[in-house]
CSV table of C-alpha atoms in Angstrom, one decimal:
chain,number,residue,atom,x,y,z
A,660,MET,CA,69.2,26.5,108.0
A,661,GLY,CA,67.9,25.0,111.3
A,662,HIS,CA,71.3,25.6,112.8
A,663,SER,CA,71.6,28.7,111.7
A,664,LEU,CA,68.8,29.7,113.2
A,665,ARG,CA,69.4,27.6,115.9
A,666,ALA,CA,72.1,30.4,117.2
A,667,ALA,CA,70.1,32.7,116.5
A,668,ALA,CA,68.1,32.0,119.1
A,669,LEU,CA,70.5,30.9,121.4
A,670,LEU,CA,72.7,34.7,121.0
A,671,ALA,CA,69.3,36.9,121.4
A,672,PHE,CA,68.3,34.6,124.7
A,673,VAL,CA,71.7,35.3,125.6
A,674,VAL,CA,71.5,39.5,125.1
A,675,LEU,CA,68.1,39.3,126.7
A,676,SER,CA,69.2,37.3,130.1
A,677,ILE,CA,72.1,39.3,130.6
A,678,LEU,CA,70.9,42.1,130.3
A,679,VAL,CA,68.1,40.8,133.0
A,680,SER,CA,70.8,39.8,135.0
A,681,LEU,CA,72.0,43.5,134.7
A,682,LEU,CA,69.2,45.0,136.1
A,683,ILE,CA,68.5,42.7,138.8
A,684,SER,CA,72.1,41.7,140.0
A,685,SER,CA,71.0,38.2,140.1
A,686,VAL,CA,72.9,34.8,138.5
A,687,GLN,CA,70.7,33.9,135.2
A,688,GLN,CA,70.3,30.5,134.0
A,689,PHE,CA,71.0,30.3,130.3
A,690,GLY,CA,69.7,27.6,127.3
A,691,GLY,CA,66.3,26.5,126.7
A,692,ARG,CA,63.5,26.6,124.2
A,693,ILE,CA,63.6,30.5,122.9
A,694,SER,CA,63.5,30.5,119.2
A,695,HIS,CA,60.3,32.4,119.7
A,696,LEU,CA,62.4,35.4,121.2
A,697,THR,CA,64.8,36.2,117.7
A,698,ASN,CA,62.1,38.5,115.7
A,699,ALA,CA,60.0,40.2,118.9
A,700,THR,CA,61.8,43.9,118.6
A,701,ARG,CA,62.3,44.0,114.6
A,702,ALA,CA,58.2,45.4,113.8
A,703,GLY,CA,57.0,48.5,114.2
A,704,HIS,CA,60.3,51.3,112.9
A,705,GLU,CA,60.2,52.0,109.1
A,706,GLU,CA,62.8,54.6,108.7
A,707,SER,CA,63.0,57.0,105.6
A,708,ALA,CA,65.1,56.5,102.4
A,709,SER,CA,67.2,58.5,103.4
A,710,LEU,CA,68.1,58.0,106.6
A,711,ARG,CA,68.2,54.0,105.3
A,712,GLY,CA,71.2,55.5,103.1
A,713,ALA,CA,72.8,57.0,105.9
A,714,LEU,CA,72.7,53.3,107.5
A,715,ILE,CA,74.2,51.6,104.3
A,716,TYR,CA,77.1,54.1,104.4
A,717,GLN,CA,78.2,53.4,107.9
A,718,LEU,CA,77.8,49.9,107.6
A,719,ASN,CA,79.6,49.6,104.3
A,720,GLU,CA,82.7,51.8,106.1
A,721,ARG,CA,82.3,49.5,108.7
A,722,ARG,CA,83.1,46.8,106.4
A,723,ARG,CA,86.1,48.2,104.7
A,724,GLU,CA,87.8,48.9,108.0
A,725,ILE,CA,88.5,45.0,108.4
A,726,VAL,CA,88.9,44.7,104.4
A,727,PRO,CA,93.0,45.1,105.2
A,728,LEU,CA,92.6,42.4,108.3
A,729,LEU,CA,91.7,39.5,105.7
A,730,LEU,CA,93.5,40.3,103.7
A,731,LEU,CA,97.2,38.2,103.0
A,732,HIS,CA,100.5,39.8,104.4
A,733,GLY,CA,102.6,40.5,101.6
A,734,GLY,CA,99.7,40.2,98.6
A,735,ASP,CA,100.1,36.4,98.0
A,736,GLY,CA,97.1,34.3,98.1
A,737,ASP,CA,93.6,33.3,95.1
A,738,ASP,CA,92.6,35.1,93.0
A,739,ASP,CA,89.3,34.0,93.4
A,740,ALA,CA,88.6,34.6,96.9
A,741,GLY,CA,85.6,36.3,98.0
A,742,GLY,CA,85.2,39.5,99.9
A,743,LEU,CA,82.7,41.0,102.0
A,744,PRO,CA,79.2,40.3,101.1
A,745,GLY,CA,77.9,43.0,98.3
A,746,GLU,CA,81.1,44.7,98.0
A,747,SER,CA,83.7,44.7,94.9
A,748,ARG,CA,87.3,44.2,95.3
A,749,LEU,CA,87.7,47.7,94.1
A,750,SER,CA,89.2,49.7,96.2
A,751,ALA,CA,87.4,52.7,97.2
A,752,GLN,CA,89.6,55.5,97.3
A,753,HIS,CA,91.5,54.3,93.8
A,754,GLY,CA,89.6,52.4,91.8
A,755,GLN,CA,91.7,49.6,91.8
A,756,PRO,CA,91.4,45.7,92.7
A,757,LEU,CA,92.0,44.8,96.0
A,758,ALA,CA,94.4,42.4,97.2
A,759,PRO,CA,93.1,39.2,97.4
A,760,ILE,CA,91.7,37.7,100.8
A,761,SER,CA,93.8,35.2,102.3
A,762,ASP,CA,89.9,33.5,103.6
A,763,SER,CA,87.1,34.4,102.9
A,764,SER,CA,85.3,31.7,105.3
A,765,VAL,CA,86.5,34.5,107.8
A,766,TRP,CA,84.2,36.4,107.2
A,767,ASN,CA,81.2,34.3,106.4
A,768,GLU,CA,81.5,32.5,110.2
A,769,ILE,CA,81.9,35.9,111.5
A,770,ALA,CA,79.1,37.8,109.6
A,771,HIS,CA,76.9,34.8,109.0
A,772,GLY,CA,77.6,31.7,111.3
A,773,SER,CA,78.0,29.7,108.1
A,774,ARG,CA,80.6,27.2,109.9
A,775,ALA,CA,80.0,25.2,112.8
A,776,ALA,CA,82.8,25.7,115.4
A,777,ARG,CA,86.3,23.6,114.6
A,778,LEU,CA,86.3,19.8,117.0
A,779,ASP,CA,88.7,22.5,119.3
A,780,GLU,CA,86.5,25.6,119.6
A,781,MET,CA,83.8,26.6,121.1
A,782,GLY,CA,80.1,27.4,119.1
A,783,CYS,CA,77.2,28.6,119.5
A,784,ASP,CA,76.3,24.9,121.9
A,785,SER,CA,79.0,25.5,124.0
A,786,LEU,CA,75.9,28.8,125.5
A,787,VAL,CA,73.3,26.2,126.0
A,788,ASP,CA,72.5,26.0,130.1
A,789,MET,CA,75.2,28.4,130.8
A,790,GLN,CA,74.8,30.2,134.8
A,791,ALA,CA,76.2,34.4,134.1
A,792,VAL,CA,78.4,34.5,137.5
A,793,GLU,CA,79.0,38.8,137.4
A,794,VAL,CA,79.1,41.8,134.3
A,795,LEU,CA,83.1,42.1,134.0
A,796,GLY,CA,83.0,45.3,132.1
A,797,SER,CA,80.8,47.5,130.3
A,798,GLY,CA,81.7,50.3,127.7
A,799,TYR,CA,80.1,52.3,124.8
A,800,THR,CA,80.3,49.6,122.5
A,801,LYS,CA,80.4,45.7,124.5
A,802,LEU,CA,79.3,44.1,127.4
A,803,VAL,CA,81.8,41.7,129.2
A,804,VAL,CA,80.3,38.9,131.5
A,805,LYS,CA,81.9,36.0,132.9
A,806,VAL,CA,79.8,32.8,132.8
A,807,ASN,CA,80.0,29.3,133.2
A,808,LEU,CA,79.1,26.8,131.0
A,809,ALA,CA,77.0,23.8,131.2
A,810,GLY,CA,80.4,22.0,132.4
A,811,GLY,CA,81.5,23.9,135.1
A,812,GLN,CA,84.1,26.1,133.0
A,813,PRO,CA,84.3,29.7,133.1
A,814,VAL,CA,84.2,31.9,130.2
A,815,ALA,CA,84.5,35.6,129.8
A,816,LEU,CA,81.4,36.7,126.8
A,817,LYS,CA,81.6,40.0,124.7
A,818,LEU,CA,78.7,40.9,122.7
A,819,VAL,CA,76.9,44.3,121.6
A,820,ASN,CA,75.6,46.2,124.8
A,821,GLU,CA,72.9,46.8,123.7
A,822,LYS,CA,72.1,50.1,126.3
A,823,GLY,CA,75.9,51.4,125.6
A,824,ILE,CA,75.9,54.5,124.2
A,825,ASP,CA,77.2,53.7,120.7
A,826,MET,CA,73.5,51.5,120.3
A,827,SER,CA,71.3,54.5,121.9
A,828,LYS,CA,73.1,57.2,120.2
A,829,CYS,CA,72.4,55.3,116.9
A,830,VAL,CA,69.3,54.1,117.8
A,831,GLU,CA,68.1,57.9,118.0
A,832,ASP,CA,69.5,58.3,114.8
A,833,PHE,CA,68.4,56.4,112.3
A,834,LYS,CA,65.4,54.8,114.2
A,835,ASP,CA,66.6,51.5,113.2
A,836,PRO,CA,67.5,49.0,116.1
A,837,HIS,CA,67.9,45.6,114.0
A,838,GLY,CA,70.4,47.7,111.8
A,839,CYS,CA,72.3,49.9,114.5
A,840,ARG,CA,73.1,45.9,116.1
A,841,GLU,CA,74.8,45.4,113.0
A,842,LEU,CA,76.8,48.7,112.6
A,843,VAL,CA,77.2,48.8,116.5
A,844,SER,CA,78.6,45.0,116.3
A,845,TYR,CA,81.6,45.3,113.9
A,846,LYS,CA,83.6,46.8,116.4
A,847,LEU,CA,83.5,42.7,117.7
A,848,LYS,CA,83.4,41.6,114.8
A,849,LYS,CA,86.4,43.6,113.7
A,850,GLU,CA,87.6,42.7,117.2
A,851,LEU,CA,87.4,38.7,116.6
A,852,VAL,CA,89.6,38.7,113.6
A,853,LEU,CA,92.7,40.1,114.9
A,854,LEU,CA,91.8,38.0,117.6
A,855,GLN,CA,92.0,35.3,114.9
A,856,ARG,CA,95.1,36.9,113.2
A,857,LEU,CA,97.3,37.6,116.4
A,858,GLN,CA,97.8,34.7,118.7
A,859,HIS,CA,100.2,35.4,120.9
A,860,PRO,CA,101.1,34.3,124.8
A,861,ASN,CA,100.5,37.4,125.7
A,862,VAL,CA,96.6,38.5,124.0
A,863,ILE,CA,93.8,36.7,125.4
A,864,LYS,CA,93.1,33.2,124.0
A,865,LEU,CA,90.0,33.3,121.5
A,866,LYS,CA,87.8,29.7,122.6
A,867,GLY,CA,85.3,30.4,119.9
A,868,HIS,CA,82.0,32.2,118.8
A,869,CYS,CA,78.6,32.0,118.2
A,870,ALA,CA,77.3,34.0,114.8
A,871,GLY,CA,73.6,33.4,113.4
A,872,GLU,CA,72.9,33.9,110.3
A,873,ALA,CA,69.0,35.5,110.6
A,874,GLU,CA,70.6,37.9,113.0
A,875,LYS,CA,73.3,39.6,111.2
A,876,GLY,CA,73.9,42.2,114.7
A,877,ARG,CA,73.8,38.8,117.2
A,878,LEU,CA,78.1,37.7,118.2
A,879,THR,CA,78.8,36.6,120.7
A,880,VAL,CA,82.9,35.9,121.1
A,881,ILE,CA,84.1,33.4,124.1
A,882,LEU,CA,87.5,33.9,125.7
A,883,GLU,CA,89.3,32.4,128.2
A,884,GLN,CA,88.3,34.1,131.5
A,885,GLY,CA,90.5,36.8,132.8
A,886,ALA,CA,90.9,38.8,136.2
A,887,PRO,CA,91.1,42.6,135.4
A,888,LEU,CA,94.6,44.4,135.8
A,889,GLN,CA,93.8,46.3,139.0
A,890,MET,CA,97.3,49.0,139.6
A,891,ILE,CA,96.8,50.1,142.7
A,892,GLN,CA,96.6,46.1,143.6
A,893,LEU,CA,99.8,45.7,141.7
A,894,LEU,CA,101.2,48.7,143.1
A,895,GLN,CA,101.1,46.8,146.6
A,896,SER,CA,102.3,44.0,145.1
A,897,PRO,CA,106.2,42.5,145.0
A,898,TRP,CA,108.5,44.0,143.1
A,899,GLU,CA,109.5,41.0,140.8
A,900,ASP,CA,105.5,40.9,140.1
A,901,ARG,CA,105.5,44.1,139.3
A,902,PHE,CA,108.7,43.3,136.5
A,903,ARG,CA,106.5,40.6,135.4
A,904,VAL,CA,104.5,42.4,134.0
A,905,CYS,CA,105.9,44.6,132.9
A,906,LEU,CA,108.6,42.3,130.7
A,907,ASP,CA,105.2,40.4,129.5
A,908,LEU,CA,103.8,43.7,128.2
A,909,VAL,CA,107.3,44.4,126.3
A,910,ARG,CA,107.0,41.1,124.7
A,911,LEU,CA,103.7,41.6,123.6
A,912,LEU,CA,104.6,44.9,122.1
A,913,HIS,CA,107.6,43.1,120.0
A,914,PHE,CA,105.1,40.8,118.9
A,915,LEU,CA,102.6,43.7,117.3
A,916,SER,CA,105.9,45.0,115.8
A,917,ARG,CA,105.9,42.6,113.4
A,918,SER,CA,102.6,40.8,113.2
A,919,PRO,CA,101.0,38.7,110.6
A,920,LEU,CA,99.5,41.9,110.1
A,921,GLY,CA,102.6,43.9,110.4
A,922,SER,CA,103.3,46.9,112.9
A,923,VAL,CA,100.7,47.4,114.9
A,924,ALA,CA,99.9,49.9,117.4
A,925,LEU,CA,97.4,49.8,120.0
A,926,LEU,CA,95.3,53.2,119.5
A,927,ASP,CA,93.7,53.0,123.2
A,928,PHE,CA,96.7,52.4,125.8
A,929,GLN,CA,95.0,51.6,129.2
A,930,PRO,CA,95.5,49.3,131.8
A,931,ARG,CA,92.2,48.4,131.3
A,932,GLN,CA,92.5,47.2,128.4
A,933,PHE,CA,94.6,44.4,129.9
A,934,VAL,CA,93.5,41.3,132.3
A,935,THR,CA,96.0,38.6,133.8
A,936,VAL,CA,96.1,34.9,133.5
A,937,SER,CA,97.2,32.8,136.3
A,938,GLY,CA,100.0,35.4,136.6
A,939,SER,CA,100.1,36.7,132.6
A,940,LEU,CA,99.6,40.1,131.4
A,941,LYS,CA,97.3,39.7,128.7
A,942,LEU,CA,95.6,41.7,125.9
A,943,THR,CA,91.6,42.2,125.8
A,944,ASP,CA,90.7,44.5,124.3
A,945,LEU,CA,91.8,44.8,120.4
A,946,ASP,CA,89.1,47.1,118.6
A,947,ASP,CA,91.3,49.9,118.5
A,948,ALA,CA,94.0,48.1,117.4
A,949,SER,CA,95.3,49.4,113.8
A,950,ALA,CA,98.1,48.5,111.2
A,951,ALA,CA,97.4,51.2,109.5
A,952,GLU,CA,100.6,53.2,108.0
A,953,THR,CA,100.5,57.3,109.0
A,954,PRO,CA,101.4,58.6,105.4
A,955,CYS,CA,103.7,61.7,104.9
A,956,GLN,CA,105.5,63.8,102.9
A,957,THR,CA,108.2,65.5,105.8
A,958,ASP,CA,109.5,65.0,108.9
A,959,ALA,CA,106.9,67.1,110.2
A,960,ASP,CA,104.2,65.1,109.6
A,961,CYS,CA,105.4,62.7,111.9
A,962,GLY,CA,104.5,64.1,115.1
A,963,LEU,CA,103.5,61.7,118.0
A,964,GLN,CA,101.5,64.2,120.9
A,965,PHE,CA,101.1,63.1,124.5
A,966,PRO,CA,99.0,65.3,127.2
A,967,HIS,CA,103.3,66.3,128.6
A,968,ARG,CA,105.3,65.3,125.5
A,969,ASN,CA,105.9,65.0,122.1
A,970,PHE,CA,108.2,63.9,119.5
A,971,SER,CA,109.3,64.0,116.0
A,972,LEU,CA,109.5,61.2,113.9
A,973,PRO,CA,111.4,60.2,110.6
A,974,CYS,CA,109.0,60.6,107.4
A,975,SER,CA,110.4,57.6,105.2
A,976,SER,CA,111.3,56.8,101.7
A,977,ARG,CA,108.3,55.4,101.1
A,978,GLY,CA,105.8,58.2,102.2
A,979,VAL,CA,105.1,56.3,105.7
A,980,CYS,CA,106.1,57.8,109.7
A,981,GLU,CA,108.7,55.4,110.6
A,982,ASP,CA,108.2,52.8,113.1
A,983,LEU,CA,105.6,55.6,114.4
A,984,GLY,CA,103.2,52.9,115.7
A,985,GLU,CA,105.5,51.0,117.4
A,986,LYS,CA,107.0,54.0,119.5
A,987,ARG,CA,103.6,55.2,120.5
A,988,ASN,CA,102.9,51.8,121.9
A,989,ILE,CA,106.5,52.0,124.0
A,990,TYR,CA,106.2,55.8,124.9
A,991,ASN,CA,102.6,54.5,126.4
A,992,ALA,CA,103.8,51.7,128.3
A,993,TYR,CA,106.7,53.9,129.9
A,994,ARG,CA,103.7,56.4,131.0
A,995,TYR,CA,101.4,53.6,132.0
A,996,PHE,CA,103.2,50.9,133.5
A,997,PHE,CA,107.1,51.0,133.4
A,998,THR,CA,106.6,54.8,135.2
A,999,TYR,CA,104.5,53.2,138.2
A,1000,LEU,CA,106.1,49.5,138.3
A,1001,LEU,CA,109.6,49.3,137.0
A,1002,PRO,CA,111.5,51.5,139.3
A,1003,HIS,CA,110.5,51.3,143.3
A,1004,GLN,CA,111.9,48.7,145.3
A,1005,ALA,CA,114.2,47.2,142.7
A,1006,PRO,CA,116.8,45.1,143.8
A,1007,PRO,CA,120.1,47.3,144.0
A,1008,GLY,CA,122.0,45.1,141.8
A,1009,LEU,CA,119.6,45.9,138.8
A,1010,THR,CA,118.9,49.9,139.9
A,1011,HIS,CA,121.2,51.1,137.0
A,1012,LEU,CA,119.4,48.5,134.4
A,1013,VAL,CA,116.0,49.5,135.5
A,1014,ASP,CA,116.9,53.7,135.3
A,1015,HIS,CA,118.7,52.9,131.8
A,1016,ILE,CA,114.8,51.2,130.6
A,1017,MET,CA,112.8,54.4,132.4
A,1018,ASN,CA,115.4,57.1,130.2
A,1019,SER,CA,115.1,55.1,127.1
A,1020,THR,CA,111.8,54.4,126.8
A,1021,GLY,CA,111.2,57.8,128.9
A,1022,GLU,CA,112.8,59.4,125.4
A,1023,LEU,CA,112.1,57.3,122.6
A,1024,LYS,CA,115.8,56.7,122.3
A,1025,ALA,CA,115.5,52.4,122.0
A,1026,ASP,CA,113.4,50.4,119.5
A,1027,ILE,CA,111.3,47.7,120.5
A,1028,ASN,CA,114.4,45.0,119.8
A,1029,GLU,CA,116.4,46.9,122.4
A,1030,THR,CA,113.9,47.6,124.9
A,1031,LEU,CA,113.2,43.6,125.3
A,1032,GLU,CA,116.7,43.2,125.5
A,1033,ALA,CA,117.2,44.9,128.2
A,1034,PHE,CA,114.1,43.7,129.6
A,1035,GLU,CA,115.5,40.1,129.2
A,1036,ARG,CA,118.8,41.0,130.3
A,1037,ILE,CA,117.4,42.2,134.1
A,1038,LEU,CA,115.3,38.8,134.1
A,1039,HIS,CA,118.8,37.0,133.0
A,1040,LEU,CA,120.4,38.5,136.0
A,1041,TYR,CA,117.5,38.1,138.4
A,1042,ARG,CA,117.1,34.7,137.7
A,1043,SER,CA,120.2,33.1,138.2
A,1044,GLY,CA,121.5,35.6,140.8
A,1045,LEU,CA,124.1,37.1,139.3
A,1046,HIS,CA,123.3,40.8,140.9
A,1047,LEU,CA,124.0,39.5,144.5
A,1048,ASP,CA,127.7,39.6,143.2
A,1049,ASN,CA,129.0,42.3,145.9
A,1050,LEU,CA,127.2,40.9,149.3
A,1051,PRO,CA,129.2,40.2,152.0
A,1052,PRO,CA,130.4,36.3,151.8
A,1053,SER,CA,130.3,36.2,155.9
A,1054,VAL,CA,127.5,37.2,155.8
A,1055,PHE,CA,126.1,33.1,155.5
A,1056,THR,CA,127.9,31.9,158.3
A,1057,ASP,CA,126.2,34.0,160.9
A,1058,TYR,CA,123.0,31.2,160.8
A,1059,THR,CA,123.0,27.6,161.8
A,1060,VAL,CA,121.2,25.8,159.2
A,1061,MET,CA,118.5,23.2,160.9
A,1062,PRO,CA,117.6,20.6,157.7
A,1063,GLY,CA,114.3,19.0,157.5
A,1064,THR,CA,112.9,21.0,160.4
A,1065,GLY,CA,109.7,23.7,159.7
A,1066,ALA,CA,109.0,26.2,162.2
A,1067,SER,CA,105.5,26.5,163.5
A,1068,GLY,CA,103.9,29.1,165.9
A,1069,SER,CA,102.0,32.3,165.4
A,1070,VAL,CA,103.7,35.0,162.7
A,1071,ASP,CA,105.3,38.1,165.1
A,1072,TYR,CA,106.2,39.9,162.0
A,1073,ARG,CA,105.4,41.1,158.3
A,1074,CYS,CA,107.5,43.1,156.0
A,1075,TRP,CA,106.5,45.1,153.1
A,1076,PRO,CA,105.8,44.4,150.1
A,1077,SER,CA,104.7,40.8,151.4
A,1078,TYR,CA,103.9,37.3,149.4
A,1079,SER,CA,101.5,37.2,152.3
A,1080,GLN,CA,99.4,39.9,154.4
A,1081,GLN,CA,100.1,37.2,157.6
A,1082,GLY,CA,104.0,37.7,157.8
A,1083,CYS,CA,107.3,38.9,155.8
A,1084,VAL,CA,107.6,36.3,152.8
A,1085,LEU,CA,110.2,37.5,150.0
A,1086,SER,CA,111.4,36.0,147.1
A,1087,VAL,CA,115.2,35.1,147.4
A,1088,HIS,CA,117.9,33.6,145.0
A,1089,SER,CA,119.6,31.5,147.9
A,1090,ALA,CA,119.9,31.1,151.7
A,1091,ARG,CA,122.3,33.5,151.1
A,1092,GLU,CA,120.1,36.4,149.9
A,1093,ALA,CA,117.9,35.6,152.5
A,1094,ALA,CA,120.3,35.5,155.2
A,1095,PHE,CA,121.9,39.2,153.7
A,1096,ILE,CA,118.0,40.2,154.6
A,1097,CYS,CA,118.0,39.0,157.7
A,1098,SER,CA,121.2,41.0,158.8
A,1099,SER,CA,119.5,44.1,157.6
A,1100,HIS,CA,115.9,43.8,159.2
A,1101,PRO,CA,116.9,44.4,163.2
A,1102,GLN,CA,113.9,43.1,164.5
A,1103,CYS,CA,114.9,39.4,161.9
A,1104,SER,CA,116.4,36.4,163.7
A,1105,SER,CA,115.6,33.5,161.6
A,1106,PHE,CA,114.2,32.0,158.1
A,1107,THR,CA,112.5,28.7,156.5
A,1108,LEU,CA,113.3,27.7,153.2
A,1109,THR,CA,110.4,25.5,152.3
A,1110,GLY,CA,111.0,25.1,148.7
A,1111,GLN,CA,108.2,27.5,147.0
A,1112,LYS,CA,109.0,28.8,144.2
A,1113,THR,CA,107.8,31.8,142.2
A,1114,TRP,CA,107.6,32.4,138.3
A,1115,THR,CA,111.3,33.3,137.9
A,1116,GLY,CA,112.3,29.9,140.0
A,1117,ARG,CA,113.7,32.0,142.8
A,1118,LEU,CA,112.7,31.0,146.3
A,1119,LEU,CA,109.9,32.4,148.7
A,1120,ALA,CA,111.5,32.7,152.3
A,1121,SER,CA,109.5,33.5,155.6
A,1122,PHE,CA,111.6,35.7,158.0
A,1123,ARG,CA,110.7,35.9,161.4
A,1124,SER,CA,111.5,37.9,164.5
A,1125,SER,CA,111.6,35.6,167.6
A,1126,SER,CA,112.4,31.8,167.8
A,1127,ALA,CA,109.7,29.9,166.3
A,1128,GLN,CA,109.1,26.3,167.4
A,1129,LEU,CA,110.8,23.8,165.0
A,1130,VAL,CA,108.8,20.7,163.7
A,1131,PRO,CA,110.1,18.0,161.2
A,1132,ASP,CA,109.8,19.0,157.3
A,1133,GLU,CA,111.6,17.3,155.3
A,1134,ALA,CA,111.0,19.5,152.4
A,1135,SER,CA,112.3,22.6,154.9
A,1136,GLU,CA,115.0,24.0,156.4
A,1137,VAL,CA,115.3,26.7,158.5
A,1138,TYR,CA,118.5,29.5,159.7
A,1139,VAL,CA,118.7,30.6,162.8
A,1140,LYS,CA,121.2,33.2,164.2
A,1141,LYS,CA,123.6,32.2,166.3
A,1142,THR,CA,122.9,34.2,168.9
A,1143,GLU,CA,119.2,32.7,169.3
A,1144,ARG,CA,118.5,29.3,170.4
A,1145,PRO,CA,115.6,27.5,168.8
A,1146,ALA,CA,112.8,25.7,171.3
A,1147,VAL,CA,112.7,22.3,170.5
């Protein structure tokens, strides 16, 4: 009981402090002796029986949304497993027994804070003395805040947005802040279950959570820190980095098509649902993900409608729309990501493969397996340099190599898109490709390979338009056009 009260106190203080930080735009210190805040806002809202009944109905509906996420995939499990609090083990629609829940402790620990964090997880105690850094985002339901924990580790916290539209509308309708907080928190609880169930390199890593028994609506989810996906910035990045984002997305969609919950569709598919962590794309917003299949009687029931395109999918013999969620994910990836990131400045030796992907995903001619295979083929060719077989063999002989040397001096030559804003730095498979690029740039007279590599293992080459001062550098080598004389 003492642990749950401490958890509730910590959560109450987290919410209060972050809301204050929103108002005054400053960094807040969290933690301390705060248990007296827990019950400060509960009194004073006595609702009618009809309003209370309506609110309870909404709460039960939200609970039922989470039930399928707690079930064992395939229907195996312990018949004695517990259910949701205050809910029978009968289907709401048909009165039939529900499939057994695989681990009732999953619900108990999220809803009631009944379990201490595992050794490899963060819990309520991890939030003591944390420091708020900035608000990363706020929506109708949730608030996302970057904080530094007591040891200095940065993490992202998700919690109910007490000033959000969902909370405000609920309080206006039901006059019950405590009940509304519990109702609004179900989106966060659903997302926490999904993060536990859908673990993948391209899903944000769940580090832990804090929930208190005394405050059912008080829930904080602790996530790894990511950077919001900036599409404008990404559009100005080298093709290799844009391809990486698309490849990560396809790998994620392939996993979701055969996840432990079955095929999962992302109903709110927008770039803002993703972040990057060390260059990798990760899905961070899962509360609108759905593993529900769409029932049908004919193919006409299986339409996919988008602003500028509609598709019709087959109704299977099982009476559900075949691969509807998978196809929805693929087309959304095409219209939000592939269209903007893939074709522009694709390497000439790969453009026919990129065009094939654009056609097959834009017309929904390929399933996710075929799409992933096409992406992995491009990665293999690009990483191995096999797409460069048509380069002129003589281009490399036009350069003199100077091993063990580097170039110094100010930068006088820029290109776009470059890995450096201070010069022309591009990704190459080998010195041969770098020589070809230098020869294709009228102003280029030399290039340097330093051994630095990109995520694919390709080399970074720095190109220059004039002779540079050469300095000893064991890790570098300079290539100079034979008509140029380097300064020594």
